mmCIF file of C-alpha atoms in Angstrom:
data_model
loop_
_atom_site.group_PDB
_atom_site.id
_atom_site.type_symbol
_atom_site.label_atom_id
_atom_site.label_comp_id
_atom_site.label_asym_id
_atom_site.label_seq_id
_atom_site.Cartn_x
_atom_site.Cartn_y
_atom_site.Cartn_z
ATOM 1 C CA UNK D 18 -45.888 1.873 32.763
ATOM 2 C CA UNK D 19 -42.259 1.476 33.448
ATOM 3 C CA UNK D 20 -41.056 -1.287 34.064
ATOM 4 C CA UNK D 21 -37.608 -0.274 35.918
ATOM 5 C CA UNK D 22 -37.235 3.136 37.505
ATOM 6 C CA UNK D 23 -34.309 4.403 38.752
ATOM 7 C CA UNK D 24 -33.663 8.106 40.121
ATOM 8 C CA UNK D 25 -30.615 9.389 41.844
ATOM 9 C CA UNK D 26 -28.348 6.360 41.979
ATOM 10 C CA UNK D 27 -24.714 7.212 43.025
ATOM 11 C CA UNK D 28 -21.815 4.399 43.589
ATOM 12 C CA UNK D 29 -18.280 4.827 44.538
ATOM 13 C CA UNK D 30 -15.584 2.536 44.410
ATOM 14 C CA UNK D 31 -13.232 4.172 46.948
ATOM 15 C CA UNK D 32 -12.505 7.483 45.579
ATOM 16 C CA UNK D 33 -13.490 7.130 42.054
ATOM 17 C CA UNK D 34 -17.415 7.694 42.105
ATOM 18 C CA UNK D 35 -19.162 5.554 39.140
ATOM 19 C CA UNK D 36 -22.145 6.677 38.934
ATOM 20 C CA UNK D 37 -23.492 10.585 39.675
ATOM 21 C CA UNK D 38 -27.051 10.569 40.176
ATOM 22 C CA UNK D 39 -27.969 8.154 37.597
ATOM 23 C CA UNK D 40 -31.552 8.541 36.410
ATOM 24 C CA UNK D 41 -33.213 5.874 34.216
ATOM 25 C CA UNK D 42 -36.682 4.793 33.516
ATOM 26 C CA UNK D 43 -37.618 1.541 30.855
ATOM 27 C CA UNK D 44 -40.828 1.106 29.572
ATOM 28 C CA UNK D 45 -42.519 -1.982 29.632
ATOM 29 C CA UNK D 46 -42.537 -4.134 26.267
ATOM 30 C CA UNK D 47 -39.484 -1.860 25.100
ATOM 31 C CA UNK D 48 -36.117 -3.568 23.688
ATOM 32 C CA UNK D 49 -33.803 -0.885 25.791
ATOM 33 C CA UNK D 50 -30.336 -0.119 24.692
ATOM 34 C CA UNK D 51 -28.134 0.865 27.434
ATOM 35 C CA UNK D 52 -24.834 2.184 26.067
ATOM 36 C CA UNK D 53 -21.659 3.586 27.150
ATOM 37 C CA UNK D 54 -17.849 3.302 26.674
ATOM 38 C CA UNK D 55 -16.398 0.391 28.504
ATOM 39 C CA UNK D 56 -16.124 1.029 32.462
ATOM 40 C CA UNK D 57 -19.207 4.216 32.214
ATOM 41 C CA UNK D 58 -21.018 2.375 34.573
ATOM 42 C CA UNK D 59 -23.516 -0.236 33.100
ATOM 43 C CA UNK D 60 -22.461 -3.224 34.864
ATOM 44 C CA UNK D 61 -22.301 -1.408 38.552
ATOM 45 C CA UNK D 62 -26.065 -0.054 37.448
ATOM 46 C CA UNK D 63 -27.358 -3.309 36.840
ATOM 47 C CA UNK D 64 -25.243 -5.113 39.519
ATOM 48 C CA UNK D 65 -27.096 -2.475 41.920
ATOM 49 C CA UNK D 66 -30.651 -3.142 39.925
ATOM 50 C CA UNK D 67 -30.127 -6.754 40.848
ATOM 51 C CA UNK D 68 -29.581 -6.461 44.423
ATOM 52 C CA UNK D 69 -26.454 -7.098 44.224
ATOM 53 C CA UNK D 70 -24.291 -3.803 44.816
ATOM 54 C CA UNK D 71 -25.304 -1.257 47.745
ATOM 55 C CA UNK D 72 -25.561 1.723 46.347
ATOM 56 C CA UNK D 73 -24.416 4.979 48.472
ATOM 57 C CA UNK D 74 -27.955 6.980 47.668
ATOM 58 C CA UNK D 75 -30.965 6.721 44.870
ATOM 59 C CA UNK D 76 -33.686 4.289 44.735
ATOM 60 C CA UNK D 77 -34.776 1.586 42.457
ATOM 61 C CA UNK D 78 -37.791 0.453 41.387
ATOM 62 C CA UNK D 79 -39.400 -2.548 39.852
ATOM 63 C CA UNK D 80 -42.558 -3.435 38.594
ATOM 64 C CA UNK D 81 -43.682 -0.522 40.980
ATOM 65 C CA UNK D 82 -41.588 -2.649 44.444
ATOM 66 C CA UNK D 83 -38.195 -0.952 45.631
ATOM 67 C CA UNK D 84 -35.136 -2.632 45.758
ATOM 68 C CA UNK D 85 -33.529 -3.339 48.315
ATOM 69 C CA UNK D 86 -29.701 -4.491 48.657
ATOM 70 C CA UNK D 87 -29.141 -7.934 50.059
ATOM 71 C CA UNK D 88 -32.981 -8.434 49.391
ATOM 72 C CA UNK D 89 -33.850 -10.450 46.051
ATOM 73 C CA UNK D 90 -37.737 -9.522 46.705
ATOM 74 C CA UNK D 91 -37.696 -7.978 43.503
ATOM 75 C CA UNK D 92 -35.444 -10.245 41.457
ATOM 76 C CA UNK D 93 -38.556 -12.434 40.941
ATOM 77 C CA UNK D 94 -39.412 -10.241 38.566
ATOM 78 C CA UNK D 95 -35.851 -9.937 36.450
ATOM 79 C CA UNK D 96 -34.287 -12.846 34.446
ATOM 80 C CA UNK D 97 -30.449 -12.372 34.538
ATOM 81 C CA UNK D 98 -27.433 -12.494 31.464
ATOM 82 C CA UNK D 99 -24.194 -11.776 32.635
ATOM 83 C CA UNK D 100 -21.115 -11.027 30.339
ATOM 84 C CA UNK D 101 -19.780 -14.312 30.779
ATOM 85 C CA UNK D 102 -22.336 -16.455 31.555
ATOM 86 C CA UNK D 103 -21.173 -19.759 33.730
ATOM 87 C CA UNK D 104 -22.594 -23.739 33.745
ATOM 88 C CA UNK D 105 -22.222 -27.280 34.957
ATOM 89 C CA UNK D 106 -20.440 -28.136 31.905
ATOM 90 C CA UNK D 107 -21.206 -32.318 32.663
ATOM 91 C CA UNK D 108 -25.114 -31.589 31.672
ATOM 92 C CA UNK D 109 -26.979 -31.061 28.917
ATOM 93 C CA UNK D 110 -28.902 -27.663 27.765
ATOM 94 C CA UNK D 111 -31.877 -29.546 28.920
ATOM 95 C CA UNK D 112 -30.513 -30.672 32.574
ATOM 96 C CA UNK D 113 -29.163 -27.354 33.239
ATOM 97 C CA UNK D 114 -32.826 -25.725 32.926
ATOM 98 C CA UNK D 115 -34.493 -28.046 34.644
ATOM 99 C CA UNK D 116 -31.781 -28.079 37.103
ATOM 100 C CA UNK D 117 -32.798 -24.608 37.585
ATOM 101 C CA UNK D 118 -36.294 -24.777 37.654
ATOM 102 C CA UNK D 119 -36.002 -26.918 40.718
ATOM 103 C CA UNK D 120 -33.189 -24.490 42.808
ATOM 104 C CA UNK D 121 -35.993 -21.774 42.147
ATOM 105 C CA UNK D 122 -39.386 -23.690 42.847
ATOM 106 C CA UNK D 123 -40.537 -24.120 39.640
ATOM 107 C CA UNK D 124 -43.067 -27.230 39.148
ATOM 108 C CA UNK D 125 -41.110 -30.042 37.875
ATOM 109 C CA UNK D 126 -43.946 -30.836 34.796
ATOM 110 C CA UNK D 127 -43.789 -26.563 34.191
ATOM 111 C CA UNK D 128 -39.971 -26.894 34.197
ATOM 112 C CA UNK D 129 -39.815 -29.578 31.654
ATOM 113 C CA UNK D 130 -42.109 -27.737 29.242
ATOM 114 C CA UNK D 131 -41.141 -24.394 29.354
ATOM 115 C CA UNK D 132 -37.059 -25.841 28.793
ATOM 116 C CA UNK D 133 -38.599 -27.249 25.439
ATOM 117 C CA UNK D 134 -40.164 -24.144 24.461
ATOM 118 C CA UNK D 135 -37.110 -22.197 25.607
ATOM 119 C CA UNK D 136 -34.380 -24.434 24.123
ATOM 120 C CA UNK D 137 -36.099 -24.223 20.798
ATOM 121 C CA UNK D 138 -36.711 -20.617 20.881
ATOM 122 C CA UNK D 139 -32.882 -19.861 21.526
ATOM 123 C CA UNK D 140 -32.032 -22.542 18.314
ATOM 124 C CA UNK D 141 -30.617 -25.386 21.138
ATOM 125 C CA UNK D 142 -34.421 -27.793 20.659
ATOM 126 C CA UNK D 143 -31.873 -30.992 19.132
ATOM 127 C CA UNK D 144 -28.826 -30.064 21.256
ATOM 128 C CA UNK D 145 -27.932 -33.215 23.140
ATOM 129 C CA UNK D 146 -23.924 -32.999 23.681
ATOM 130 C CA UNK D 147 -22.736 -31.778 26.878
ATOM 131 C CA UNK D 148 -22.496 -27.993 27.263
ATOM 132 C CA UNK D 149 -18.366 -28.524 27.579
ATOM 133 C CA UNK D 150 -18.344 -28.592 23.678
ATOM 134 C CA UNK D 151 -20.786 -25.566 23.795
ATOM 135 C CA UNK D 152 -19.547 -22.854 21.685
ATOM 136 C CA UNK D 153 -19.019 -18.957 22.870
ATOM 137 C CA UNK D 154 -22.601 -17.772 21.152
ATOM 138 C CA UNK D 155 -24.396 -21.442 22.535
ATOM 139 C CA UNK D 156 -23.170 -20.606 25.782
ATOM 140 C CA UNK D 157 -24.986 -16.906 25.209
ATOM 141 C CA UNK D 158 -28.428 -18.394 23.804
ATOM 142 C CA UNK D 159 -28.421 -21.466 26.720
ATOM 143 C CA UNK D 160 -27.943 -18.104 29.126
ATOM 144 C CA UNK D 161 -31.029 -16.320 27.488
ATOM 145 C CA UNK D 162 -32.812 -19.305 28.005
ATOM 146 C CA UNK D 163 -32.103 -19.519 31.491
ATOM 147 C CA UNK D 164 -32.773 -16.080 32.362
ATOM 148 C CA UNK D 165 -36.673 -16.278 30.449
ATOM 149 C CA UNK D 166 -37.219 -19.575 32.538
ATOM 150 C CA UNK D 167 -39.012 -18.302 35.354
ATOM 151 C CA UNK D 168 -41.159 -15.958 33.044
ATOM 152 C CA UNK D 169 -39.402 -12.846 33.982
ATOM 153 C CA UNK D 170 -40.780 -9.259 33.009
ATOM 154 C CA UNK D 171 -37.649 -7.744 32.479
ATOM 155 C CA UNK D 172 -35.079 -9.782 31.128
ATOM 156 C CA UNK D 173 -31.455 -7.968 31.859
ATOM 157 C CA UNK D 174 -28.254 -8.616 29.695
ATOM 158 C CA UNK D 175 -24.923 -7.382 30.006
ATOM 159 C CA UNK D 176 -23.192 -6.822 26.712
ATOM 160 C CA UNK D 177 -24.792 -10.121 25.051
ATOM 161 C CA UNK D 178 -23.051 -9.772 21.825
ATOM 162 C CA UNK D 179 -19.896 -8.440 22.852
ATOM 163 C CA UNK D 180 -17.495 -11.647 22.265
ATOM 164 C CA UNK D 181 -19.383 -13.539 19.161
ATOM 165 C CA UNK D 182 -18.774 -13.521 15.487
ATOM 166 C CA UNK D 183 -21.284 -11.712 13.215
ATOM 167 C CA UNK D 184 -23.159 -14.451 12.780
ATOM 168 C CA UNK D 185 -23.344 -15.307 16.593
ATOM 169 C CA UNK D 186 -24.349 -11.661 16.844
ATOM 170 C CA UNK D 187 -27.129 -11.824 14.538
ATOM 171 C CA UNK D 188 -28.395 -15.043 16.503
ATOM 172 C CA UNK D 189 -28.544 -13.309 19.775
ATOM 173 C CA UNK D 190 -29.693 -10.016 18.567
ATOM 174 C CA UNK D 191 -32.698 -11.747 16.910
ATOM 175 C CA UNK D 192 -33.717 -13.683 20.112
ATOM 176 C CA UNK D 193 -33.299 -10.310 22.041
ATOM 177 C CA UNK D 194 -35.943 -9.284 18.867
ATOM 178 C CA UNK D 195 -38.442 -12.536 19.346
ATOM 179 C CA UNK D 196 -38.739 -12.178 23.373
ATOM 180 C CA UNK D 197 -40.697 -8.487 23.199
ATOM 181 C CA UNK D 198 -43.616 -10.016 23.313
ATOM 182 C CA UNK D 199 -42.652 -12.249 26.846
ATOM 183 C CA UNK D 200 -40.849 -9.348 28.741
ATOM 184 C CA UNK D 201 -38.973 -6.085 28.460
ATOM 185 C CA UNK D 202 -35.260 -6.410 27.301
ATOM 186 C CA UNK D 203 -32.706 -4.017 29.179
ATOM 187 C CA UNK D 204 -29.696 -4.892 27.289
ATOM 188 C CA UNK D 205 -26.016 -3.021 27.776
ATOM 189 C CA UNK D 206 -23.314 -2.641 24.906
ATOM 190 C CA UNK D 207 -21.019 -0.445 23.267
ATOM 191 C CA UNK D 208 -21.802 -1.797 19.520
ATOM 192 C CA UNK D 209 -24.015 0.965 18.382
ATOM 193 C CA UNK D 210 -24.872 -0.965 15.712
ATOM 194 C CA UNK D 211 -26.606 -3.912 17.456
ATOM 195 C CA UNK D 212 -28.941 -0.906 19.850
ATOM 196 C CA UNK D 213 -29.870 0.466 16.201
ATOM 197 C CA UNK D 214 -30.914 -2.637 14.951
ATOM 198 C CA UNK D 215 -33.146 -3.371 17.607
ATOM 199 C CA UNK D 216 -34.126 -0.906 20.054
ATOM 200 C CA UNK D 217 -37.369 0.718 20.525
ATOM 201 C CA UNK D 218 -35.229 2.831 23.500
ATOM 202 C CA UNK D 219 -31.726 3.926 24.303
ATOM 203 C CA UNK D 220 -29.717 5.495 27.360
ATOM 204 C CA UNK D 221 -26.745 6.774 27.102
ATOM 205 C CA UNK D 222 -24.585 6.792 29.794
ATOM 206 C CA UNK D 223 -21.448 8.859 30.079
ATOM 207 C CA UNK D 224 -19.446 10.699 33.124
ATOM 208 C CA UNK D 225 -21.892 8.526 35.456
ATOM 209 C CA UNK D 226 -24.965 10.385 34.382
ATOM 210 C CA UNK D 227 -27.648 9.539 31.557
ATOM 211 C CA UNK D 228 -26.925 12.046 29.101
ATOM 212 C CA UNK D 229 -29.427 11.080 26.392
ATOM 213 C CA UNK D 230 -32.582 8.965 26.629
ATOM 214 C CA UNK D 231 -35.727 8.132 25.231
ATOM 215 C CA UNK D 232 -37.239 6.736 22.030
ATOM 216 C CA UNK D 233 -34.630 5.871 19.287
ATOM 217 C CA UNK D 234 -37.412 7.837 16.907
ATOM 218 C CA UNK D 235 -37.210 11.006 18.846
ATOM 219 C CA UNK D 236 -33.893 11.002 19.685
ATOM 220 C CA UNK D 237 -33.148 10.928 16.202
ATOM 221 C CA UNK D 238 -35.833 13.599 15.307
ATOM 222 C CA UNK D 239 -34.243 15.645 18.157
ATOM 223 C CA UNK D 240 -30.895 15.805 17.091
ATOM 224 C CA UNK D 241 -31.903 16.259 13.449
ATOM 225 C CA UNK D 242 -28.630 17.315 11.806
ATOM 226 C CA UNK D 243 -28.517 20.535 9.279
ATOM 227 C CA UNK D 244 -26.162 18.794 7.479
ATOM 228 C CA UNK D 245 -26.669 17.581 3.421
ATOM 229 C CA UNK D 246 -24.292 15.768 1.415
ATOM 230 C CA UNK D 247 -23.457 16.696 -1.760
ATOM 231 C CA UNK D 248 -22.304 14.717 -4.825
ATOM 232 C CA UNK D 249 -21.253 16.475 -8.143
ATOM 233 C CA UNK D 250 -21.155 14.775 -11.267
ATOM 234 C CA UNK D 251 -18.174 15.598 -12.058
ATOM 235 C CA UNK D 252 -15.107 15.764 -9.290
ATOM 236 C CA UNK D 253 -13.553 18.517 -11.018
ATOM 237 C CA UNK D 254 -16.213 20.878 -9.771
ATOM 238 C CA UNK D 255 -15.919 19.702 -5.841
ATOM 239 C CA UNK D 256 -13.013 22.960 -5.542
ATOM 240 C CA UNK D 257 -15.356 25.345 -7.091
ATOM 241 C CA UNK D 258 -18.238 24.150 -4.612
ATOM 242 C CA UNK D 259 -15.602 24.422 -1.936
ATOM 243 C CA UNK D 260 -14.345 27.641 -2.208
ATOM 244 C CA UNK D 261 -17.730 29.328 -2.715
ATOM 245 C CA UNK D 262 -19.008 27.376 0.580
ATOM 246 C CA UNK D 263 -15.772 27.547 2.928
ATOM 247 C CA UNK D 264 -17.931 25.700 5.584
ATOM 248 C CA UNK D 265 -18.005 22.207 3.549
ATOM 249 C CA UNK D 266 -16.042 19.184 3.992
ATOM 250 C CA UNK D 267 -14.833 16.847 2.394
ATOM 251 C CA UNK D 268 -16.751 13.162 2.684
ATOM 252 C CA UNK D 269 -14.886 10.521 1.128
ATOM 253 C CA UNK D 270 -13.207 11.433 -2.670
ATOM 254 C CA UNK D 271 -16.488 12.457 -4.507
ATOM 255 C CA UNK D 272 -18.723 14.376 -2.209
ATOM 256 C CA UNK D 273 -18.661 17.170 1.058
ATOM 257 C CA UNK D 274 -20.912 17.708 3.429
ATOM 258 C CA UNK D 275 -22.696 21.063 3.259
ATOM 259 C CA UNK D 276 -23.969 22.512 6.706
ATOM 260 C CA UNK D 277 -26.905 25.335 6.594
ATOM 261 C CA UNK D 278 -25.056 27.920 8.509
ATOM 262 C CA UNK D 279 -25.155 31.581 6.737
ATOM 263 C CA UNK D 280 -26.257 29.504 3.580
ATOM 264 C CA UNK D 281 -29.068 27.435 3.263
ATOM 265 C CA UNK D 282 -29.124 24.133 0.671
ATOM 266 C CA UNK D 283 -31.187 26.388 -1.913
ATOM 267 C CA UNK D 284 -28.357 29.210 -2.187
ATOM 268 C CA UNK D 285 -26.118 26.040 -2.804
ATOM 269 C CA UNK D 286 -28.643 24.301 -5.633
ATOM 270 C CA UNK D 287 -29.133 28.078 -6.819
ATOM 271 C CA UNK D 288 -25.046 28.107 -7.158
ATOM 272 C CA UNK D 289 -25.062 25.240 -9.164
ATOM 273 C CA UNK D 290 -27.486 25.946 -11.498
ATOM 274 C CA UNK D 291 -26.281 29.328 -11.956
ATOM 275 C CA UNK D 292 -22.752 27.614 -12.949
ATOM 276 C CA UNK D 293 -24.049 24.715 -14.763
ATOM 277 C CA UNK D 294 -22.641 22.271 -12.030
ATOM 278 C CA UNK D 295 -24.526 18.589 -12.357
ATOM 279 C CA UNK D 296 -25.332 17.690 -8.979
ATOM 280 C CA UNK D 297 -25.410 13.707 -8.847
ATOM 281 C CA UNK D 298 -26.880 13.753 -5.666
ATOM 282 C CA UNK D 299 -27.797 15.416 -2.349
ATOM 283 C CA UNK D 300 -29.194 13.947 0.562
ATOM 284 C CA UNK D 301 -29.702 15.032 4.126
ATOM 285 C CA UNK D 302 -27.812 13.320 6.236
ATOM 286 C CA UNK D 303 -29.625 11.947 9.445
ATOM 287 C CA UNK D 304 -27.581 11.834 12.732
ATOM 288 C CA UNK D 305 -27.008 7.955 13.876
ATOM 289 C CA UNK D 306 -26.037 6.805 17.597
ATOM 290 C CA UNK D 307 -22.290 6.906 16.572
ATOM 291 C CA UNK D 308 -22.251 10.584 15.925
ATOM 292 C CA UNK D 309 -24.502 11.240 19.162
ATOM 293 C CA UNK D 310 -21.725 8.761 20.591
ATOM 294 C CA UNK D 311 -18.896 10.634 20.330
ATOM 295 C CA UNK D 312 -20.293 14.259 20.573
ATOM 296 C CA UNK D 313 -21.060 13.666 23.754
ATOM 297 C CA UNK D 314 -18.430 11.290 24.637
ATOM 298 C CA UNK D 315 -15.845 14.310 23.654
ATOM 299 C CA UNK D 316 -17.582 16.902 26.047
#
């Protein structure tokens, strides 16, 4: 089942149109990886998701209910990380969820127990100074706790990670990991890195279209590369590898990158055996996000 559904969605902002018939679907329990240079699209699309944007044609979906704009109906169902998340900086971690729980219904006994379990979960259990002295990544894990108060099934964050430290990073990143259990994760970002880490699926969105999406695993089998890289003992020989196979390149000072194209990686292992060239190593080289990235980035 999927747990967000989106077909069609197009959004101008006077004469510059965002987003061109955006299609998007998340499956429930995934850790989703939206991704896209900065200003693609991925706030506007989750600005619209939430209710919160009209959008000029498409429909949304979730949990199987359409969204509507200037209707939350839906948003019951989403918990809700901006890029800059914003509190009462007089209260505590604590007051702020239960603060919360009350603007949004909760029980007050439910409140107070699931801000314990929450607070601990996000690393804040024995935080007791005001959030004013809250640090950049506190401020991030206090905001994931907010947004999995009300139990959401798909919890939405735009670009989490993008401000903190590595460490920070590695913080949120593993919450984002802990919560697939609770609820799907729909989280934006441009660090590929972070989307590799942990995502089970990734979008990417460029030119205001989804031009990639689907399982990390079968994107990657998908876009298998032909590519090998090649290592030579010796770094006298890389010339005579060179010149014999005009399409390598050079990777770094020791090795090139062969490419099966009117030679496969046997005519090049039968080469060097043939001239008594020690091969160090070879390896096939297996296409990450970053490459994907920016080959379709420079269409």
């Amino acid at each position: 089942m999927d747990i967000l559904t989106v077909r069609g969605l197009r959004r101008s902002f006077g004469d510059k149109e965002v987003l061109k018939g955006l299609d998007l679907s998340v499956p429930e329990q995934s850790i989703y990886g939206f991704i896209g240079k900065n200003g693609a699209g991925k706030t506007t699309t989750m600005k619209t998701v939430l209710g919160l944007l009209r959008a000029d044609a498409g429909e949304i979906f979730v949990c199987g209910e359409r969204a509507v704009y200037g209707q939350t109906a839906t948003n019951r169902f989403i918990g809700y990380l901006p890029d800059v998340p914003e509190f009462y900086r007089f209260m505590t971690a604590e007051e702020y969820l239960i603060f919360c729980g009350g603007i949004s219904g909760m029980e007050a006994s439910d409140t107070k127990k699931r801000a314990g379990e929450l607070l601990e979960l996000v690393g804040l259990g024995g935080e007791r100074h005001r959030i004013r002295g809250f640090s950049r990544g506190m401020k991030q894990r206090l905001g994931i706790a907010q947004a999995l108060l009300g139990r959401p099934k798909l919890l939405i964050c735009d670009e989490p990670t993008s401000a903190l430290d590595p460490v920070g990073r590695k913080e949120i990143l593993d919450i984002l990991l802990s919560v697939r259990e609770q609820t799907t994760v729909l989280f934006s970002t441009h660090i590929l890195s972070d989307v590799e880490r942990i995502c089970t699926d990734v979008a990417l969105l460029d030119g205001g279209r989804i031009e990639i999406e689907g399982k990390l695993s079968d994107i990657r089998s998908k876009y298998s590369s032909d590519e090998y890289l090649v290592e030579p003992k010796n770094i006298c020989d890389l010339p005579i590898l060179a010149e014999a196979f005009p399409g390598m390149r050079p990777s770094g000072s020791r090795a090139l990158i062969f490419r099966e194209k009117g030679s496969s990686v046997f005519d090049l292992l039968g080469f060097a055996a043939e001239r008594r060239i020690p091969i160090e190593k070879i390896e096939h080289v297996e296409p990450t996000l970053e490459s994907l990235f920016m080959e379709v980035t420079r269409k």
